[in-house]
Each structure stands twice: as structure tokens, then as C-alpha cells.
Amino acid sequence: MEKKQELRIQLQAGDALVVVDVQNDFLPGGALGVSAGDRVIDPLNRAVLLFHQRGLPIFFSRDWHPTQHCSFKERNGPWPEHCVQNTPGAEFARDIMVPKEAIIISKGVLHDEEQYSTIYGRNSEWEELSRILDRLGIKRIFIGGLATDYCVLNTVLDALKLGFEAYVFTDGICAVNVNPGDEENALKQMTESGGHLITTDRLA
Ligand code: VGL
Ligand code: ZN
């Protein structure tokens, strides 16, 4: 047995936190509720606090769809209507801490384009996250949120493709599991692509 949990990860300049889609519609009771999705909130709040205390960049992504988005069933997409811009379901979960310095990244905002990856989401100035990360000299990205098998997975894979190191909080993610095994599969894809699975209690 590796004693992984005992190894502390020292946060440093060049680190950034990306909290993926912790929005009402992805929580239990939401339009696309991930069962037990609320378990990510406490661990992610701890991570947010640490990054905030160290003055490191924190990004909050949000699924931010127009009405009649191409991913909705009404347009033969796979999902029920969810995270429609400016509706309560699209708001960040009440209990997640969103510091005022955090940068909000919106994705899936175009009518005809699905976007699972936060990396190609955009800030309020329409600048892509990938460019913001480069501009800020980010090397390591720490990722948690919803859902493991969609937006978290795609964010991690794209970050790795672009040459970032990616650390995924296993206690800060939760899967939709449309098919049994999706979660396991997603974790496998992340590690096989070079991502690191860690728990938030290893952050120092
Ligand atoms: C997501 C399904 C549809 C996600 C977004 O954030 O993982 N999943 N839209
Ligand atoms: Zn969506």
C-alpha cells in the first residue's frame, strides 16, 4: 500500500484552483441532480479557503446555457433542460464559498455548441480560460466539482493536453453515472492521461 495520503502537497505560485459547475441544477433536487453531489461542497470549501489565503487564482466555472440549448432533450440532446442563464438552477450552490476575487468562467453559452470542458469556457470579457491560465503563468491546476464523468473529466483531459499538470480532488467530485462504471472509467482516463488523484486534506 502506498502511503499517498501522508504526502503533503505544498501550494505555490503557478497553482490555480478550478471549481467546476457546483450549481443548483447539478445538486440533489436539481434539474440534472447528481445524487450525493452535495458531498463535494465541504472539501471544495476547504480548498477554496486555502487558495484564497495564499492569494492563488480561483476559477468557478458554470454551465450557462441559453434556452433551447442543443444539449436539451427538446432539441434531441441528451439532457433535460438545466443551467439556463439567469435562472435559480444555474446559480452556484448556496453553501459553496465564492470569494469576490474568484473568476467566473461560463461555458455552453452558445445555442448550438455543447461544451463540457471548462478550459475553453470564457470569463466576462470573453477570454478563454486556457489563455487566462497562460497569462497568469499557471503550471498546476487543481480541479473539483461536478460532474466527474462529464465536465470534470473533459476539463482534466484538456488541461493535460495543453501541458498543465492536473490534480483532481477525489473527495471533491461526484459522477452522474448514466451508465454504471462511468465514474470508474472517468477516473481511469484521467490517471492514464497523467492526471493525479488526491484528496483535499493533502493540501498544505
Ligand atoms: C454537465 C451534463 C450536461 C457537467 C453539464 O457539468 O458535468 N453535465 N451539462
Ligand atoms: Zn449542460
Coordinates of N, CA and C and ligand atoms in Angstrom, one line a residue:
M1 N 0.8 -1.2 0.0 CA 0.0 0.0 0.0 C 0.9 1.2 0.0
E2 N 0.6 2.1 -0.9 CA 1.3 3.4 -0.9 C 0.7 4.3 0.1
K3 N 1.5 5.0 0.8 CA 1.0 5.9 1.8 C 0.8 7.3 1.3
K4 N 0.0 7.3 0.2 CA -0.2 8.5 -0.6 C -0.7 9.7 0.3
Q5 N -1.7 9.3 1.1 CA -2.4 10.3 1.9 C -1.5 11.1 2.8
E6 N -0.3 10.5 3.1 CA 0.6 11.2 4.0 C 1.4 12.3 3.3
L7 N 1.4 12.3 2.0 CA 2.3 13.2 1.3 C 1.6 14.5 1.1
R8 N 2.2 15.5 1.7 CA 1.5 16.9 1.6 C 1.9 17.5 0.3
I9 N 1.0 18.3 -0.2 CA 1.2 19.0 -1.5 C 1.3 20.5 -1.1
Q10 N 2.5 21.0 -1.3 CA 2.7 22.4 -0.9 C 2.2 23.3 -2.0
L11 N 1.2 24.2 -1.7 CA 0.7 25.1 -2.8 C 1.8 26.2 -3.0
Q12 N 1.9 26.6 -4.3 CA 2.9 27.5 -4.6 C 2.4 28.4 -5.8
A13 N 3.2 29.5 -6.1 CA 2.9 30.3 -7.2 C 2.8 29.5 -8.4
G14 N 1.9 29.7 -9.3 CA 1.7 28.9 -10.5 C 0.6 27.8 -10.3
D15 N 0.1 27.8 -9.1 CA -1.1 26.9 -8.9 C -2.4 27.6 -9.1
A16 N -3.4 27.0 -9.6 CA -4.7 27.6 -9.6 C -5.8 26.5 -9.3
L17 N -6.9 27.0 -8.8 CA -8.0 26.1 -8.4 C -9.1 26.3 -9.4
V18 N -9.7 25.2 -9.9 CA -10.8 25.3 -10.8 C -12.0 24.5 -10.2
V19 N -13.0 25.2 -9.8 CA -14.2 24.6 -9.2 C -15.2 24.5 -10.3
V20 N -15.6 23.3 -10.7 CA -16.4 23.0 -11.9 C -17.9 22.9 -11.5
D21 N -18.7 23.8 -12.0 CA -20.1 23.6 -12.1 C -20.8 23.2 -10.8
V22 N -20.5 23.8 -9.7 CA -21.2 23.5 -8.4 C -22.4 24.4 -8.4
Q23 N -23.4 24.0 -9.2 CA -24.6 24.8 -9.4 C -25.8 24.0 -9.0
N24 N -26.9 24.7 -8.6 CA -28.1 24.1 -8.1 C -28.6 23.0 -8.9
D25 N -28.6 23.2 -10.2 CA -29.2 22.1 -11.1 C -28.4 20.8 -11.1
F26 N -27.2 20.8 -10.6 CA -26.4 19.6 -10.6 C -26.4 19.0 -9.2
L27 N -27.1 19.6 -8.2 CA -27.2 19.1 -6.9 C -28.5 18.3 -6.7
P28 N -28.5 17.5 -5.7 CA -29.8 16.7 -5.5 C -31.0 17.6 -5.5
G29 N -32.0 17.3 -6.2 CA -33.2 18.1 -6.3 C -33.2 19.0 -7.5
G30 N -32.0 19.1 -8.2 CA -31.9 20.0 -9.3 C -32.3 19.3 -10.6
A31 N -32.4 20.0 -11.7 CA -32.9 19.5 -13.0 C -32.0 18.3 -13.5
L32 N -30.7 18.4 -13.2 CA -29.8 17.3 -13.6 C -29.0 16.9 -12.3
G33 N -29.8 16.6 -11.3 CA -29.1 16.5 -10.0 C -28.2 15.2 -9.9
V34 N -27.0 15.4 -9.4 CA -26.1 14.3 -9.2 C -26.4 13.8 -7.8
S35 N -26.8 12.5 -7.7 CA -27.1 12.1 -6.3 C -25.8 12.1 -5.5
A36 N -26.0 12.6 -4.3 CA -24.8 12.9 -3.3 C -23.9 14.0 -3.8
G37 N -24.3 14.7 -4.8 CA -23.4 15.8 -5.4 C -23.0 16.8 -4.3
D38 N -23.9 16.9 -3.3 CA -23.5 17.9 -2.3 C -22.4 17.5 -1.4
R39 N -21.9 16.3 -1.5 CA -20.8 15.9 -0.7 C -19.5 16.6 -1.1
V40 N -19.5 17.2 -2.3 CA -18.3 17.9 -2.8 C -18.1 19.3 -2.1
I41 N -19.1 19.8 -1.4 CA -19.1 21.2 -1.0 C -18.1 21.4 0.1
D42 N -18.1 20.6 1.2 CA -17.2 20.9 2.3 C -15.7 20.8 1.9
P43 N -15.4 19.7 1.2 CA -14.0 19.6 0.7 C -13.6 20.7 -0.2
L44 N -14.5 21.1 -1.1 CA -14.1 22.2 -2.0 C -14.0 23.6 -1.3
N45 N -14.8 23.7 -0.3 CA -14.7 25.0 0.5 C -13.4 25.0 1.2
R46 N -12.9 23.9 1.7 CA -11.5 23.9 2.3 C -10.5 24.3 1.3
A47 N -10.6 23.8 0.1 CA -9.6 24.1 -1.0 C -9.7 25.6 -1.3
V48 N -10.9 26.1 -1.5 CA -11.1 27.5 -1.8 C -10.5 28.4 -0.7
L49 N -10.7 28.0 0.5 CA -10.1 28.8 1.6 C -8.6 28.8 1.5
L50 N -8.0 27.7 1.3 CA -6.5 27.6 1.2 C -6.0 28.4 0.0
F51 N -6.6 28.3 -1.1 CA -6.1 29.0 -2.3 C -6.3 30.5 -2.0
H52 N -7.4 30.8 -1.4 CA -7.7 32.2 -1.1 C -6.7 32.8 -0.2
Q53 N -6.4 32.1 0.9 CA -5.4 32.6 1.9 C -4.1 32.8 1.3
R54 N -3.7 32.0 0.3 CA -2.4 32.1 -0.3 C -2.4 33.1 -1.5
G55 N -3.5 33.7 -1.8 CA -3.6 34.6 -2.9 C -3.5 34.0 -4.3
L56 N -3.8 32.7 -4.4 CA -3.7 32.0 -5.7 C -5.0 32.1 -6.4
P57 N -4.9 32.1 -7.8 CA -6.1 32.3 -8.6 C -7.2 31.1 -8.4
I58 N -8.4 31.5 -8.3 CA -9.5 30.6 -8.1 C -10.5 30.9 -9.3
F59 N -10.9 29.8 -10.0 CA -11.9 29.9 -11.0 C -13.1 29.1 -10.7
F60 N -14.2 29.7 -10.9 CA -15.5 28.9 -10.7 C -16.2 28.8 -12.1
S61 N -16.3 27.6 -12.6 CA -17.0 27.5 -13.9 C -18.5 27.3 -13.7
R62 N -19.2 27.7 -14.6 CA -20.7 27.5 -14.6 C -21.2 27.1 -16.0
D63 N -22.0 26.0 -16.0 CA -22.7 25.7 -17.2 C -23.8 26.8 -17.4
W64 N -23.8 27.4 -18.5 CA -24.6 28.7 -18.6 C -25.3 28.7 -20.0
H65 N -26.3 27.9 -20.1 CA -27.0 27.6 -21.3 C -28.1 28.6 -21.7
P66 N -28.2 29.0 -23.0 CA -29.4 29.7 -23.4 C -30.6 28.8 -23.4
T67 N -31.8 29.3 -23.4 CA -33.0 28.4 -23.6 C -32.8 27.7 -24.9
Q68 N -33.4 26.5 -25.0 CA -33.3 25.7 -26.2 C -31.9 25.4 -26.6
H69 N -31.0 25.2 -25.7 CA -29.7 24.8 -26.0 C -29.7 23.4 -26.7
C70 N -28.7 23.2 -27.5 CA -28.6 22.0 -28.3 C -28.5 20.7 -27.5
S71 N -28.0 20.8 -26.2 CA -27.9 19.6 -25.4 C -29.2 19.2 -24.7
F72 N -30.3 20.0 -24.9 CA -31.5 19.7 -24.2 C -32.4 18.7 -25.0
K73 N -33.1 17.9 -24.3 CA -34.0 16.9 -25.0 C -34.9 17.5 -26.0
E74 N -35.4 18.7 -25.7 CA -36.3 19.3 -26.7 C -35.7 19.5 -28.1
R75 N -34.4 19.5 -28.1 CA -33.7 19.6 -29.4 C -32.9 18.3 -29.7
N76 N -33.4 17.2 -29.1 CA -32.8 15.9 -29.3 C -31.4 15.7 -28.7
G77 N -31.1 16.6 -27.7 CA -29.9 16.4 -27.0 C -30.1 15.4 -25.9
P78 N -29.0 15.1 -25.1 CA -29.1 14.0 -24.1 C -29.7 14.4 -22.8
W79 N -29.8 15.7 -22.5 CA -30.2 16.2 -21.1 C -31.5 16.9 -21.0
P80 N -32.1 16.8 -19.8 CA -33.2 17.7 -19.6 C -32.7 19.2 -19.5
E81 N -33.6 20.1 -19.7 CA -33.2 21.5 -19.6 C -32.5 21.8 -18.2
H82 N -31.4 22.4 -18.2 CA -30.6 22.6 -17.0 C -29.8 23.9 -17.2
C83 N -29.4 24.5 -16.1 CA -28.5 25.6 -16.0 C -28.8 26.7 -17.1
V84 N -30.0 27.0 -17.2 CA -30.4 28.1 -18.1 C -30.0 29.5 -17.5
Q85 N -29.3 30.3 -18.3 CA -28.8 31.6 -17.9 C -29.8 32.3 -17.0
N86 N -29.3 32.9 -15.9 CA -30.1 33.7 -15.0 C -31.3 33.1 -14.4
T87 N -31.3 31.7 -14.3 CA -32.4 31.1 -13.5 C -31.7 30.5 -12.2
P88 N -32.6 30.3 -11.2 CA -32.0 29.8 -9.9 C -31.2 28.5 -10.1
G89 N -31.6 27.6 -11.0 CA -30.9 26.4 -11.2 C -29.5 26.6 -11.7
A90 N -29.2 27.7 -12.3 CA -27.8 28.0 -12.8 C -27.0 28.7 -11.7
E91 N -27.6 29.1 -10.6 CA -26.8 29.8 -9.6 C -25.8 28.8 -8.9
F92 N -24.7 29.3 -8.4 CA -23.9 28.5 -7.6 C -24.6 28.0 -6.4
A93 N -24.2 26.8 -5.9 CA -24.9 26.2 -4.7 C -24.8 27.2 -3.6
R94 N -25.8 27.3 -2.8 CA -25.8 28.3 -1.7 C -24.6 28.2 -0.8
D95 N -24.2 26.9 -0.5 CA -23.2 26.7 0.5 C -21.7 26.7 0.0
I96 N -21.5 26.9 -1.3 CA -20.2 26.9 -1.7 C -19.7 28.4 -1.6
M97 N -18.4 28.5 -1.1 CA -17.9 29.8 -0.9 C -17.3 30.3 -2.2
V98 N -17.8 31.5 -2.7 CA -17.3 32.0 -3.9 C -16.6 33.4 -3.6
P99 N -15.3 33.4 -3.4 CA -14.7 34.7 -3.0 C -14.9 35.7 -4.0
K100 N -14.9 37.0 -3.6 CA -15.2 38.0 -4.6 C -14.1 38.2 -5.7
E101 N -12.9 37.7 -5.4 CA -11.8 37.8 -6.3 C -11.9 36.6 -7.4
A102 N -12.7 35.6 -7.1 CA -12.8 34.5 -8.0 C -13.2 34.9 -9.4
I103 N -12.7 34.2 -10.4 CA -13.0 34.5 -11.8 C -14.1 33.5 -12.2
I104 N -15.2 34.0 -12.7 CA -16.3 33.2 -13.2 C -16.0 32.8 -14.7
I105 N -16.1 31.5 -14.9 CA -15.9 31.1 -16.3 C -17.3 30.4 -16.8
S106 N -17.8 31.0 -17.8 CA -19.1 30.4 -18.3 C -18.8 29.5 -19.6
K107 N -19.6 28.5 -19.7 CA -19.4 27.6 -20.8 C -20.8 27.0 -21.3
G108 N -20.8 26.6 -22.5 CA -22.1 26.1 -23.1 C -23.0 27.3 -23.3
V109 N -22.5 28.4 -23.6 CA -23.3 29.6 -23.7 C -23.9 29.8 -25.1
L110 N -23.3 29.1 -26.1 CA -23.8 29.3 -27.5 C -24.9 28.3 -27.7
H111 N -25.9 28.7 -28.4 CA -27.1 28.0 -28.7 C -26.8 26.6 -29.3
D112 N -25.8 26.5 -30.2 CA -25.6 25.3 -31.0 C -24.3 24.5 -30.6
E113 N -23.7 24.9 -29.5 CA -22.4 24.2 -29.1 C -22.5 23.7 -27.7
E114 N -22.2 22.4 -27.6 CA -22.1 21.8 -26.2 C -20.6 22.0 -25.8
Q115 N -20.4 22.2 -24.6 CA -19.1 22.5 -24.1 C -19.0 21.9 -22.7
Y116 N -18.3 20.7 -22.6 CA -18.1 20.1 -21.3 C -16.9 20.6 -20.6
S117 N -15.9 21.0 -21.4 CA -14.6 21.4 -20.8 C -14.6 22.9 -20.4
T118 N -14.2 23.1 -19.2 CA -14.1 24.4 -18.6 C -12.9 25.2 -19.3
I119 N -11.9 24.4 -19.7 CA -10.7 25.0 -20.3 C -11.0 26.0 -21.4
Y120 N -12.1 25.7 -22.2 CA -12.5 26.5 -23.3 C -13.7 27.4 -23.0
G121 N -14.0 27.5 -21.7 CA -15.0 28.4 -21.2 C -14.4 29.8 -21.2
R122 N -15.3 30.8 -20.9 CA -14.8 32.2 -21.0 C -15.2 33.0 -19.8
N123 N -14.3 34.0 -19.6 CA -14.7 35.0 -18.5 C -15.6 36.1 -19.0
S124 N -15.9 37.1 -18.2 CA -16.9 38.1 -18.6 C -16.4 38.9 -19.8
E125 N -15.1 38.9 -20.0 CA -14.5 39.6 -21.2 C -14.4 38.7 -22.4
W126 N -15.0 37.5 -22.3 CA -14.9 36.5 -23.4 C -13.5 36.0 -23.6
E127 N -12.7 36.1 -22.6 CA -11.3 35.5 -22.8 C -11.4 34.0 -22.3
E128 N -10.8 33.2 -23.1 CA -10.8 31.7 -22.8 C -10.0 31.4 -21.6
L129 N -10.5 30.4 -20.8 CA -9.7 30.0 -19.6 C -8.3 29.6 -20.0
S130 N -8.1 28.9 -21.1 CA -6.7 28.4 -21.4 C -5.8 29.6 -21.5
R131 N -6.3 30.7 -22.1 CA -5.4 31.9 -22.3 C -5.2 32.6 -20.9
I132 N -6.2 32.6 -20.1 CA -6.0 33.3 -18.8 C -5.0 32.5 -18.0
L133 N -5.0 31.2 -18.1 CA -4.1 30.4 -17.3 C -2.7 30.6 -17.8
D134 N -2.5 30.7 -19.1 CA -1.2 31.1 -19.7 C -0.7 32.4 -19.2
R135 N -1.6 33.4 -19.3 CA -1.3 34.8 -19.0 C -0.9 34.9 -17.5
L136 N -1.5 34.0 -16.6 CA -1.1 34.1 -15.2 C 0.0 33.2 -14.8
G137 N 0.6 32.5 -15.8 CA 1.8 31.6 -15.6 C 1.4 30.4 -14.8
I138 N 0.2 29.9 -15.0 CA -0.2 28.7 -14.2 C 0.4 27.5 -14.8
K139 N 0.9 26.6 -13.8 CA 1.5 25.3 -14.2 C 0.7 24.1 -13.7
R140 N 0.2 24.3 -12.5 CA -0.6 23.2 -11.9 C -2.0 23.6 -11.7
I141 N -2.9 22.8 -12.1 CA -4.4 23.1 -11.9 C -5.0 22.0 -11.0
F142 N -5.6 22.5 -10.0 CA -6.3 21.6 -9.0 C -7.8 21.7 -9.3
I143 N -8.4 20.6 -9.5 CA -9.8 20.5 -10.0 C -10.8 19.7 -9.1
G144 N -11.9 20.3 -8.9 CA -13.0 19.5 -8.3 C -14.3 20.0 -8.8
G145 N -15.4 19.4 -8.5 CA -16.8 19.8 -8.9 C -17.6 18.7 -9.5
L146 N -18.5 19.2 -10.4 CA -19.5 18.3 -11.0 C -19.5 18.4 -12.5
A147 N -19.7 17.4 -13.2 CA -19.8 16.0 -12.7 C -18.5 15.3 -13.2
T148 N -18.1 14.3 -12.4 CA -16.9 13.6 -12.7 C -16.8 13.1 -14.1
D149 N -17.9 12.5 -14.6 CA -17.9 11.8 -15.9 C -18.1 12.8 -17.1
Y150 N -18.3 14.0 -16.8 CA -18.6 15.0 -18.0 C -17.6 16.2 -17.9
C151 N -18.1 17.2 -17.1 CA -17.3 18.4 -17.2 C -15.9 18.3 -16.5
V152 N -15.9 17.5 -15.4 CA -14.6 17.4 -14.7 C -13.6 16.6 -15.6
L153 N -14.1 15.5 -16.1 CA -13.3 14.6 -17.0 C -12.7 15.4 -18.2
N154 N -13.6 16.2 -18.9 CA -13.2 16.9 -20.0 C -12.2 18.0 -19.7
T155 N -12.4 18.6 -18.6 CA -11.6 19.7 -18.1 C -10.2 19.2 -17.8
V156 N -10.1 18.0 -17.1 CA -8.8 17.4 -16.8 C -8.1 17.0 -18.1
L157 N -8.8 16.3 -19.0 CA -8.1 15.8 -20.2 C -7.6 17.0 -21.0
D158 N -8.4 18.1 -21.1 CA -7.9 19.2 -21.9 C -6.8 19.9 -21.3
A159 N -6.8 20.0 -20.0 CA -5.7 20.7 -19.2 C -4.4 19.9 -19.5
L160 N -4.5 18.6 -19.4 CA -3.3 17.8 -19.6 C -2.8 17.9 -21.1
K161 N -3.7 17.9 -22.0 CA -3.3 18.1 -23.4 C -2.6 19.4 -23.7
L162 N -3.0 20.4 -22.9 CA -2.3 21.7 -23.1 C -1.0 21.8 -22.3
G163 N -0.7 20.7 -21.6 CA 0.6 20.7 -20.9 C 0.6 21.2 -19.4
F164 N -0.6 21.4 -18.9 CA -0.7 21.7 -17.5 C -0.6 20.4 -16.7
E165 N -0.2 20.5 -15.4 CA -0.3 19.4 -14.5 C -1.7 19.5 -13.9
A166 N -2.3 18.3 -13.8 CA -3.7 18.3 -13.2 C -3.8 17.5 -12.0
Y167 N -4.4 18.0 -11.0 CA -4.6 17.3 -9.7 C -6.1 17.4 -9.5
V168 N -6.7 16.2 -9.3 CA -8.2 16.1 -9.2 C -8.5 15.6 -7.7
F169 N -9.4 16.4 -7.1 CA -9.8 16.0 -5.7 C -10.9 14.9 -5.7
T170 N -10.5 13.7 -5.3 CA -11.5 12.6 -5.3 C -12.6 12.9 -4.3
D171 N -12.3 13.6 -3.3 CA -13.4 13.9 -2.3 C -14.2 15.2 -2.7
G172 N -13.8 15.8 -3.8 CA -14.5 17.0 -4.3 C -15.1 16.8 -5.7
I173 N -15.4 15.6 -6.0 CA -16.1 15.3 -7.3 C -17.2 14.3 -7.1
C174 N -18.1 14.2 -8.0 CA -19.2 13.3 -7.9 C -19.7 13.0 -9.4
A175 N -20.1 11.8 -9.6 CA -20.4 11.4 -11.0 C -21.9 11.3 -11.3
V176 N -22.3 11.5 -12.5 CA -23.7 11.3 -12.9 C -24.0 9.8 -13.0
N177 N -23.0 9.0 -13.6 CA -23.2 7.6 -13.8 C -24.5 7.2 -14.6
V178 N -24.6 7.8 -15.8 CA -25.7 7.4 -16.7 C -25.6 5.9 -16.9
N179 N -24.4 5.4 -17.2 CA -24.2 4.0 -17.2 C -23.3 3.6 -16.0
P180 N -23.6 2.4 -15.4 CA -22.7 2.0 -14.3 C -21.3 1.9 -14.8
G181 N -20.4 2.4 -14.0 CA -19.0 2.3 -14.4 C -18.4 3.5 -15.0
D182 N -19.3 4.5 -15.3 CA -18.9 5.8 -15.9 C -17.8 6.5 -15.0
E183 N -18.1 6.5 -13.7 CA -17.2 7.2 -12.8 C -15.8 6.5 -12.8
E184 N -15.8 5.2 -12.7 CA -14.6 4.5 -12.6 C -13.8 4.7 -13.9
N185 N -14.5 4.6 -15.0 CA -13.9 4.9 -16.3 C -13.3 6.3 -16.5
A186 N -14.0 7.2 -15.9 CA -13.5 8.6 -16.0 C -12.2 8.8 -15.2
L187 N -12.2 8.2 -14.0 CA -11.0 8.3 -13.1 C -9.9 7.6 -13.8
K188 N -10.1 6.5 -14.5 CA -9.1 5.7 -15.2 C -8.5 6.6 -16.3
Q189 N -9.4 7.2 -17.1 CA -9.0 8.0 -18.2 C -8.1 9.2 -17.7
M190 N -8.5 9.8 -16.6 CA -7.7 10.9 -16.0 C -6.3 10.5 -15.6
T191 N -6.2 9.3 -14.9 CA -4.9 8.9 -14.4 C -4.1 8.4 -15.6
E192 N -4.7 7.7 -16.5 CA -3.9 7.2 -17.7 C -3.4 8.3 -18.5
S193 N -4.0 9.4 -18.5 CA -3.6 10.6 -19.3 C -2.6 11.4 -18.5
G194 N -2.3 11.0 -17.3 CA -1.2 11.7 -16.5 C -1.8 12.6 -15.3
G195 N -3.1 12.6 -15.1 CA -3.7 13.3 -14.0 C -3.4 12.7 -12.7
H196 N -3.4 13.4 -11.6 CA -3.1 12.9 -10.3 C -4.4 13.0 -9.5
L197 N -4.8 11.9 -8.8 CA -5.9 11.9 -7.9 C -5.4 12.1 -6.5
I198 N -6.0 13.1 -5.9 CA -5.6 13.4 -4.5 C -6.8 13.8 -3.7
T199 N -6.7 13.9 -2.4 CA -7.8 14.4 -1.5 C -7.4 15.8 -1.0
T200 N -8.4 16.5 -0.7 CA -8.2 17.9 -0.3 C -7.3 18.0 1.0
D201 N -7.4 17.0 1.8 CA -6.6 17.1 3.1 C -5.1 17.0 2.9
R202 N -4.7 16.7 1.6 CA -3.3 16.7 1.4 C -2.7 18.1 1.0
L203 N -3.6 19.0 0.9 CA -3.1 20.4 0.5 C -2.5 21.0 1.8
A204 N -1.4 21.7 1.6 CA -0.7 22.4 2.7 C -0.4 23.8 2.3
Ligands
VGL1 C1 -22.6 18.7 -17.3 C2 -24.1 17.4 -18.3 C3 -24.6 18.5 -19.0 C4 -21.5 18.9 -16.3 C5 -23.0 19.8 -18.0 O1 -21.3 20.0 -15.8 O2 -20.8 17.8 -16.0 N1 -23.1 17.5 -17.4 N2 -24.1 19.7 -18.9
ZN2 ZN -25.0 21.4 -19.7

